[in-house]
Short mmCIF file of N, CA and C in Angstrom, two decimals:
data_model
loop_
_atom_site.label_atom_id
_atom_site.label_comp_id
_atom_site.label_asym_id
_atom_site.label_seq_id
_atom_site.Cartn_x
_atom_site.Cartn_y
_atom_site.Cartn_z
N GLN A 9 49.36 55.04 -5.06
CA GLN A 9 48.05 54.37 -4.87
C GLN A 9 47.88 53.70 -6.35
N VAL A 10 47.43 52.63 -6.46
CA VAL A 10 47.23 51.65 -7.88
C VAL A 10 45.89 52.61 -8.15
N GLN A 11 46.36 52.64 -9.53
CA GLN A 11 44.90 52.99 -10.08
C GLN A 11 44.91 52.49 -11.13
N LEU A 12 43.69 51.95 -11.82
CA LEU A 12 43.37 51.08 -13.13
C LEU A 12 42.39 52.16 -13.40
N VAL A 13 42.21 53.02 -14.73
CA VAL A 13 40.71 53.66 -15.55
C VAL A 13 40.41 53.31 -17.27
N GLU A 14 39.47 52.98 -17.14
CA GLU A 14 38.74 52.92 -18.20
C GLU A 14 38.34 53.95 -19.17
N SER A 15 38.55 53.52 -20.76
CA SER A 15 37.92 54.78 -21.51
C SER A 15 37.59 53.97 -22.56
N GLY A 16 36.82 54.66 -23.18
CA GLY A 16 36.02 54.08 -24.27
C GLY A 16 34.60 53.96 -24.58
N GLY A 17 34.26 53.53 -23.83
CA GLY A 17 32.95 53.16 -23.54
C GLY A 17 31.33 54.00 -24.81
N GLY A 18 30.67 53.28 -24.46
CA GLY A 18 29.22 54.39 -25.18
C GLY A 18 28.45 53.33 -25.83
N LEU A 19 27.84 53.89 -27.01
CA LEU A 19 26.51 53.28 -27.65
C LEU A 19 27.01 53.11 -28.59
N VAL A 20 26.64 52.03 -29.72
CA VAL A 20 27.16 51.90 -30.41
C VAL A 20 25.54 50.58 -31.16
N GLN A 21 25.33 51.04 -32.55
CA GLN A 21 24.47 49.93 -32.77
C GLN A 21 25.00 48.38 -33.17
N PRO A 22 24.33 47.58 -33.50
CA PRO A 22 24.87 46.00 -33.64
C PRO A 22 25.32 45.88 -34.75
N GLY A 23 26.73 45.00 -34.49
CA GLY A 23 27.44 45.17 -35.51
C GLY A 23 28.67 45.95 -35.35
N GLY A 24 28.56 47.03 -35.03
CA GLY A 24 29.52 48.11 -34.43
C GLY A 24 30.80 47.95 -33.50
N SER A 25 31.56 48.45 -33.93
CA SER A 25 33.19 48.27 -33.21
C SER A 25 33.46 49.43 -31.66
N LEU A 26 33.97 49.09 -30.80
CA LEU A 26 34.37 50.21 -29.70
C LEU A 26 35.72 49.62 -29.73
N ARG A 27 36.92 50.41 -29.11
CA ARG A 27 37.70 49.98 -28.10
C ARG A 27 37.87 50.53 -26.99
N LEU A 28 37.97 49.75 -26.14
CA LEU A 28 37.79 49.83 -25.08
C LEU A 28 39.38 50.40 -24.28
N SER A 29 40.23 51.14 -23.21
CA SER A 29 41.33 50.97 -23.03
C SER A 29 41.59 51.03 -21.81
N CYS A 30 42.45 50.34 -20.83
CA CYS A 30 42.59 50.49 -19.67
C CYS A 30 43.86 50.97 -18.99
N ALA A 31 44.37 52.22 -18.23
CA ALA A 31 45.42 52.45 -18.27
C ALA A 31 46.08 52.83 -16.62
N ALA A 32 46.88 52.18 -16.44
CA ALA A 32 47.42 51.88 -15.07
C ALA A 32 48.67 53.03 -14.73
N SER A 33 48.26 52.84 -13.31
CA SER A 33 49.57 53.74 -12.63
C SER A 33 50.02 53.23 -11.93
N GLU A 34 51.23 53.32 -11.35
CA GLU A 34 51.41 53.37 -10.01
C GLU A 34 51.94 51.71 -9.23
N PHE A 35 52.23 50.87 -10.40
CA PHE A 35 52.32 49.67 -9.54
C PHE A 35 52.84 49.23 -10.49
N THR A 36 53.36 48.16 -10.47
CA THR A 36 54.24 46.73 -10.99
C THR A 36 54.02 46.10 -11.88
N TRP A 37 54.11 46.69 -13.40
CA TRP A 37 53.47 46.09 -14.17
C TRP A 37 53.62 44.93 -14.70
N ASP A 38 54.81 44.45 -14.46
CA ASP A 38 55.12 43.55 -15.39
C ASP A 38 54.81 41.72 -15.08
N TYR A 39 53.94 41.92 -13.79
CA TYR A 39 54.43 40.46 -13.27
C TYR A 39 52.72 40.02 -12.85
N TYR A 40 51.55 41.54 -13.61
CA TYR A 40 49.94 41.46 -13.30
C TYR A 40 49.44 40.24 -14.50
N VAL A 41 48.38 40.08 -14.29
CA VAL A 41 47.85 39.49 -15.61
C VAL A 41 47.03 40.47 -15.39
N ILE A 42 46.11 41.56 -16.93
CA ILE A 42 45.18 42.27 -16.57
C ILE A 42 43.66 41.55 -17.67
N GLY A 43 42.99 41.84 -16.68
CA GLY A 43 41.71 41.36 -17.53
C GLY A 43 40.50 42.14 -17.63
N TRP A 44 40.00 41.95 -18.55
CA TRP A 44 38.38 42.27 -18.83
C TRP A 44 36.98 41.60 -18.01
N PHE A 45 36.34 42.31 -17.36
CA PHE A 45 35.29 41.67 -16.87
C PHE A 45 34.16 42.76 -17.47
N ARG A 46 33.20 42.15 -17.07
CA ARG A 46 31.81 42.59 -17.25
C ARG A 46 30.84 42.19 -16.85
N GLN A 47 29.41 42.89 -16.58
CA GLN A 47 28.29 42.92 -15.83
C GLN A 47 27.56 43.45 -16.80
N ALA A 48 26.31 42.73 -16.44
CA ALA A 48 24.92 43.45 -17.27
C ALA A 48 24.25 43.57 -16.29
N PRO A 49 23.13 44.19 -16.45
CA PRO A 49 22.43 44.35 -15.49
C PRO A 49 21.28 43.31 -14.59
N GLY A 50 21.71 43.01 -13.93
CA GLY A 50 21.02 41.63 -13.22
C GLY A 50 21.52 40.14 -12.97
N LYS A 51 22.76 40.22 -13.66
CA LYS A 51 23.34 39.25 -14.10
C LYS A 51 25.00 39.28 -13.16
N GLY A 52 25.77 38.08 -12.49
CA GLY A 52 26.83 38.44 -12.05
C GLY A 52 28.16 38.88 -13.23
N ARG A 53 29.27 39.95 -12.72
CA ARG A 53 30.08 39.62 -13.44
C ARG A 53 31.13 38.47 -13.39
N GLU A 54 31.39 38.90 -15.31
CA GLU A 54 32.07 37.40 -15.53
C GLU A 54 33.16 38.00 -16.40
N GLY A 55 34.42 37.05 -16.78
CA GLY A 55 35.38 36.91 -17.21
C GLY A 55 35.28 37.16 -18.80
N VAL A 56 35.99 38.54 -19.60
CA VAL A 56 35.45 38.26 -20.85
C VAL A 56 36.97 37.64 -21.32
N SER A 57 38.03 38.98 -21.38
CA SER A 57 39.30 38.56 -21.72
C SER A 57 40.57 38.56 -20.97
N LEU A 58 41.60 38.51 -21.09
CA LEU A 58 42.91 38.29 -20.22
C LEU A 58 43.90 38.46 -21.26
N ILE A 59 45.11 39.26 -20.59
CA ILE A 59 46.36 39.49 -21.25
C ILE A 59 47.65 39.50 -19.87
N SER A 60 48.53 38.39 -20.33
CA SER A 60 49.36 38.99 -19.62
C SER A 60 50.42 39.91 -19.48
N THR A 61 50.94 40.66 -19.00
CA THR A 61 51.73 41.94 -18.94
C THR A 61 53.10 41.38 -19.52
N SER A 62 53.82 40.06 -18.82
CA SER A 62 55.03 39.85 -19.52
C SER A 62 54.91 38.88 -20.62
N ASP A 63 54.54 38.12 -20.86
CA ASP A 63 54.56 37.12 -22.14
C ASP A 63 53.30 37.13 -23.04
N GLY A 64 52.27 38.44 -22.91
CA GLY A 64 51.13 38.81 -24.06
C GLY A 64 50.23 37.68 -24.11
N SER A 65 50.55 36.33 -23.10
CA SER A 65 49.81 35.04 -23.15
C SER A 65 48.17 35.73 -23.53
N THR A 66 47.16 35.46 -23.89
CA THR A 66 45.75 35.83 -23.71
C THR A 66 45.04 34.46 -23.71
N TYR A 67 43.55 35.36 -23.10
CA TYR A 67 42.37 34.54 -22.78
C TYR A 67 41.34 34.86 -23.42
N TYR A 68 40.37 34.25 -24.13
CA TYR A 68 38.83 34.78 -24.38
C TYR A 68 37.78 34.05 -24.03
N ALA A 69 36.76 34.68 -22.96
CA ALA A 69 35.42 33.69 -23.20
C ALA A 69 34.96 33.08 -24.69
N ASP A 70 33.83 32.07 -24.34
CA ASP A 70 33.95 31.94 -25.55
C ASP A 70 32.71 32.24 -26.74
N SER A 71 32.33 33.51 -25.39
CA SER A 71 31.20 34.38 -25.91
C SER A 71 31.53 35.27 -26.80
N VAL A 72 33.13 35.83 -26.62
CA VAL A 72 33.36 36.97 -27.84
C VAL A 72 34.98 36.59 -28.41
N LYS A 73 35.18 35.05 -28.61
CA LYS A 73 36.10 34.70 -29.34
C LYS A 73 35.93 34.81 -31.07
N GLY A 74 37.00 35.58 -31.23
CA GLY A 74 36.89 35.52 -33.17
C GLY A 74 36.20 37.29 -33.02
N ARG A 75 35.55 37.82 -31.89
CA ARG A 75 34.90 39.02 -32.17
C ARG A 75 35.90 40.16 -31.30
N PHE A 76 36.65 39.87 -30.63
CA PHE A 76 37.15 41.01 -29.24
C PHE A 76 38.69 40.23 -29.31
N THR A 77 39.79 41.63 -29.50
CA THR A 77 40.75 41.52 -29.82
C THR A 77 41.64 42.22 -28.37
N ILE A 78 42.23 41.49 -27.43
CA ILE A 78 43.09 42.13 -26.27
C ILE A 78 44.21 42.36 -26.48
N SER A 79 44.74 43.83 -26.45
CA SER A 79 46.80 44.21 -27.17
C SER A 79 46.77 44.67 -25.84
N ARG A 80 48.40 45.07 -25.56
CA ARG A 80 48.91 45.86 -24.29
C ARG A 80 49.76 46.51 -24.85
N ASP A 81 50.01 47.80 -24.40
CA ASP A 81 51.22 48.43 -24.82
C ASP A 81 52.25 48.80 -23.65
N ASN A 82 53.10 48.12 -23.06
CA ASN A 82 53.43 47.95 -22.00
C ASN A 82 54.44 49.53 -21.77
N SER A 83 54.78 49.87 -22.53
CA SER A 83 55.12 51.51 -22.64
C SER A 83 54.76 52.66 -21.66
N LYS A 84 53.26 52.19 -22.35
CA LYS A 84 52.47 53.02 -22.04
C LYS A 84 51.28 52.71 -20.98
N LYS A 85 51.92 51.59 -20.21
CA LYS A 85 50.67 50.70 -19.06
C LYS A 85 49.59 50.72 -19.30
N THR A 86 49.16 50.40 -21.27
CA THR A 86 47.61 50.13 -20.94
C THR A 86 47.54 49.18 -21.83
N VAL A 87 46.06 48.63 -21.43
CA VAL A 87 45.59 47.08 -22.57
C VAL A 87 44.74 47.60 -22.42
N TYR A 88 44.37 47.28 -24.22
CA TYR A 88 43.44 47.70 -25.24
C TYR A 88 42.29 46.14 -25.14
N LEU A 89 40.98 46.43 -25.25
CA LEU A 89 40.14 45.54 -25.95
C LEU A 89 39.40 46.06 -27.00
N GLN A 90 39.52 45.59 -28.45
CA GLN A 90 38.76 45.70 -29.75
C GLN A 90 37.92 45.25 -29.75
N MET A 91 36.62 45.67 -29.69
CA MET A 91 35.28 44.64 -29.78
C MET A 91 34.66 44.88 -31.23
N ASN A 92 34.80 43.70 -31.64
CA ASN A 92 33.77 44.12 -32.91
C ASN A 92 32.63 43.10 -33.14
N SER A 93 31.96 43.55 -34.05
CA SER A 93 31.03 42.59 -34.30
C SER A 93 29.66 42.97 -33.18
N LEU A 94 29.68 43.79 -32.43
CA LEU A 94 29.09 43.84 -31.23
C LEU A 94 27.26 43.59 -31.23
N LYS A 95 27.00 42.80 -30.49
CA LYS A 95 25.52 42.24 -30.05
C LYS A 95 25.09 42.60 -29.30
N PRO A 96 23.93 42.99 -29.18
CA PRO A 96 23.24 43.89 -27.85
C PRO A 96 23.26 42.59 -26.46
N GLU A 97 23.65 41.65 -26.39
CA GLU A 97 23.85 40.77 -25.28
C GLU A 97 25.15 41.00 -24.78
N ASP A 98 26.12 42.18 -25.58
CA ASP A 98 27.14 42.76 -25.03
C ASP A 98 27.09 43.87 -24.25
N THR A 99 26.10 44.25 -24.02
CA THR A 99 25.88 45.34 -22.94
C THR A 99 25.80 44.89 -21.92
N ALA A 100 26.56 45.84 -21.44
CA ALA A 100 27.20 45.64 -19.72
C ALA A 100 27.97 46.54 -19.31
N VAL A 101 28.04 46.65 -18.05
CA VAL A 101 29.17 47.94 -17.41
C VAL A 101 30.98 46.77 -17.70
N TYR A 102 31.53 47.55 -18.97
CA TYR A 102 33.22 46.70 -18.72
C TYR A 102 33.93 47.02 -17.71
N TYR A 103 34.86 46.34 -16.82
CA TYR A 103 35.89 46.59 -15.63
C TYR A 103 36.99 46.30 -16.21
N CYS A 104 37.51 46.63 -16.18
CA CYS A 104 39.69 45.87 -16.28
C CYS A 104 40.05 45.68 -14.54
N ALA A 105 41.09 44.82 -14.70
CA ALA A 105 40.97 44.68 -13.08
C ALA A 105 42.64 44.06 -13.40
N ALA A 106 43.61 43.67 -12.21
CA ALA A 106 44.85 43.71 -12.48
C ALA A 106 44.83 42.44 -11.62
N GLY A 107 45.19 41.06 -11.35
CA GLY A 107 45.30 39.94 -10.55
C GLY A 107 46.53 38.73 -11.20
N PRO A 108 46.52 37.93 -10.42
CA PRO A 108 47.42 36.79 -10.35
C PRO A 108 47.02 35.86 -12.10
N GLY A 109 45.49 36.27 -12.63
CA GLY A 109 45.35 35.33 -13.56
C GLY A 109 43.53 34.79 -13.44
N GLY A 110 43.73 33.78 -14.56
CA GLY A 110 42.44 33.07 -13.66
C GLY A 110 41.22 33.74 -14.13
N LEU A 111 39.98 33.32 -13.91
CA LEU A 111 38.63 34.12 -13.81
C LEU A 111 38.53 33.62 -12.77
N VAL A 112 39.24 33.86 -11.07
CA VAL A 112 38.44 33.88 -10.09
C VAL A 112 38.46 35.79 -9.54
N ILE A 113 37.27 36.01 -9.63
CA ILE A 113 36.91 37.11 -9.75
C ILE A 113 37.89 37.84 -8.01
N SER A 114 37.69 37.31 -7.07
CA SER A 114 37.80 37.90 -5.69
C SER A 114 39.21 37.63 -5.77
N GLU A 115 40.47 37.40 -6.73
CA GLU A 115 42.05 37.50 -6.81
C GLU A 115 42.04 38.75 -7.34
N TYR A 116 41.70 39.76 -7.67
CA TYR A 116 41.78 40.38 -8.46
C TYR A 116 41.93 41.79 -7.56
N GLU A 117 43.23 42.12 -7.78
CA GLU A 117 43.49 43.24 -6.26
C GLU A 117 42.96 44.52 -6.75
N HIS A 118 43.54 44.53 -8.02
CA HIS A 118 42.65 46.13 -8.32
C HIS A 118 41.48 46.40 -9.55
N TRP A 119 40.55 47.42 -9.60
CA TRP A 119 39.52 47.20 -10.61
C TRP A 119 39.58 48.97 -10.94
N GLY A 120 39.54 49.19 -11.70
CA GLY A 120 39.01 50.47 -12.60
C GLY A 120 37.24 50.61 -11.84
N PRO A 121 36.90 51.69 -12.44
CA PRO A 121 35.62 51.99 -11.56
C PRO A 121 34.49 51.33 -12.92
N GLY A 122 34.49 51.22 -14.44
CA GLY A 122 34.08 50.35 -14.98
C GLY A 122 33.83 51.98 -16.06
N THR A 123 33.32 51.05 -17.57
CA THR A 123 32.90 52.24 -18.44
C THR A 123 31.63 51.24 -19.30
N GLN A 124 30.50 51.86 -19.35
CA GLN A 124 29.50 51.03 -20.00
C GLN A 124 29.79 51.39 -21.64
N VAL A 125 29.32 49.72 -21.90
CA VAL A 125 29.11 49.80 -23.43
C VAL A 125 27.73 49.17 -23.57
N THR A 126 26.84 50.02 -24.62
CA THR A 126 25.50 49.84 -24.89
C THR A 126 25.48 49.25 -26.30
N VAL A 127 25.04 48.35 -26.71
CA VAL A 127 24.77 47.93 -27.91
C VAL A 127 23.13 47.94 -28.57
N SER A 128 22.76 49.05 -28.98
CA SER A 128 21.48 48.79 -29.83
C SER A 128 20.76 49.80 -30.56
N SER A 129 19.84 49.33 -31.03
CA SER A 129 19.96 50.04 -32.30
C SER A 129 18.65 51.15 -32.33
#
């Protein structure tokens, strides 16, 4: 059974940093795009960053460009999201998902349970 599990969320002050991890198991890693999505209270889920497990190409939403960095370790089937210069508006539940790529959420087949990120003083 395919599993994705996020970790690394927490409470951080504005301007601080967190690193999220997404560990995958039981699926063919090489042919997926792994995405980080987030959902703030009262808002829809939005794409934050994507990475191709095959060639490492990346995508960032404009709201996080220059502050967040996505990376992968294929040997560990793990994708990371380094989040720097965090802002209160980054507060959300962060999910990782595996799918074909792009930002159409319904096309992502596998989802983790999510990890809470709260940016507050």
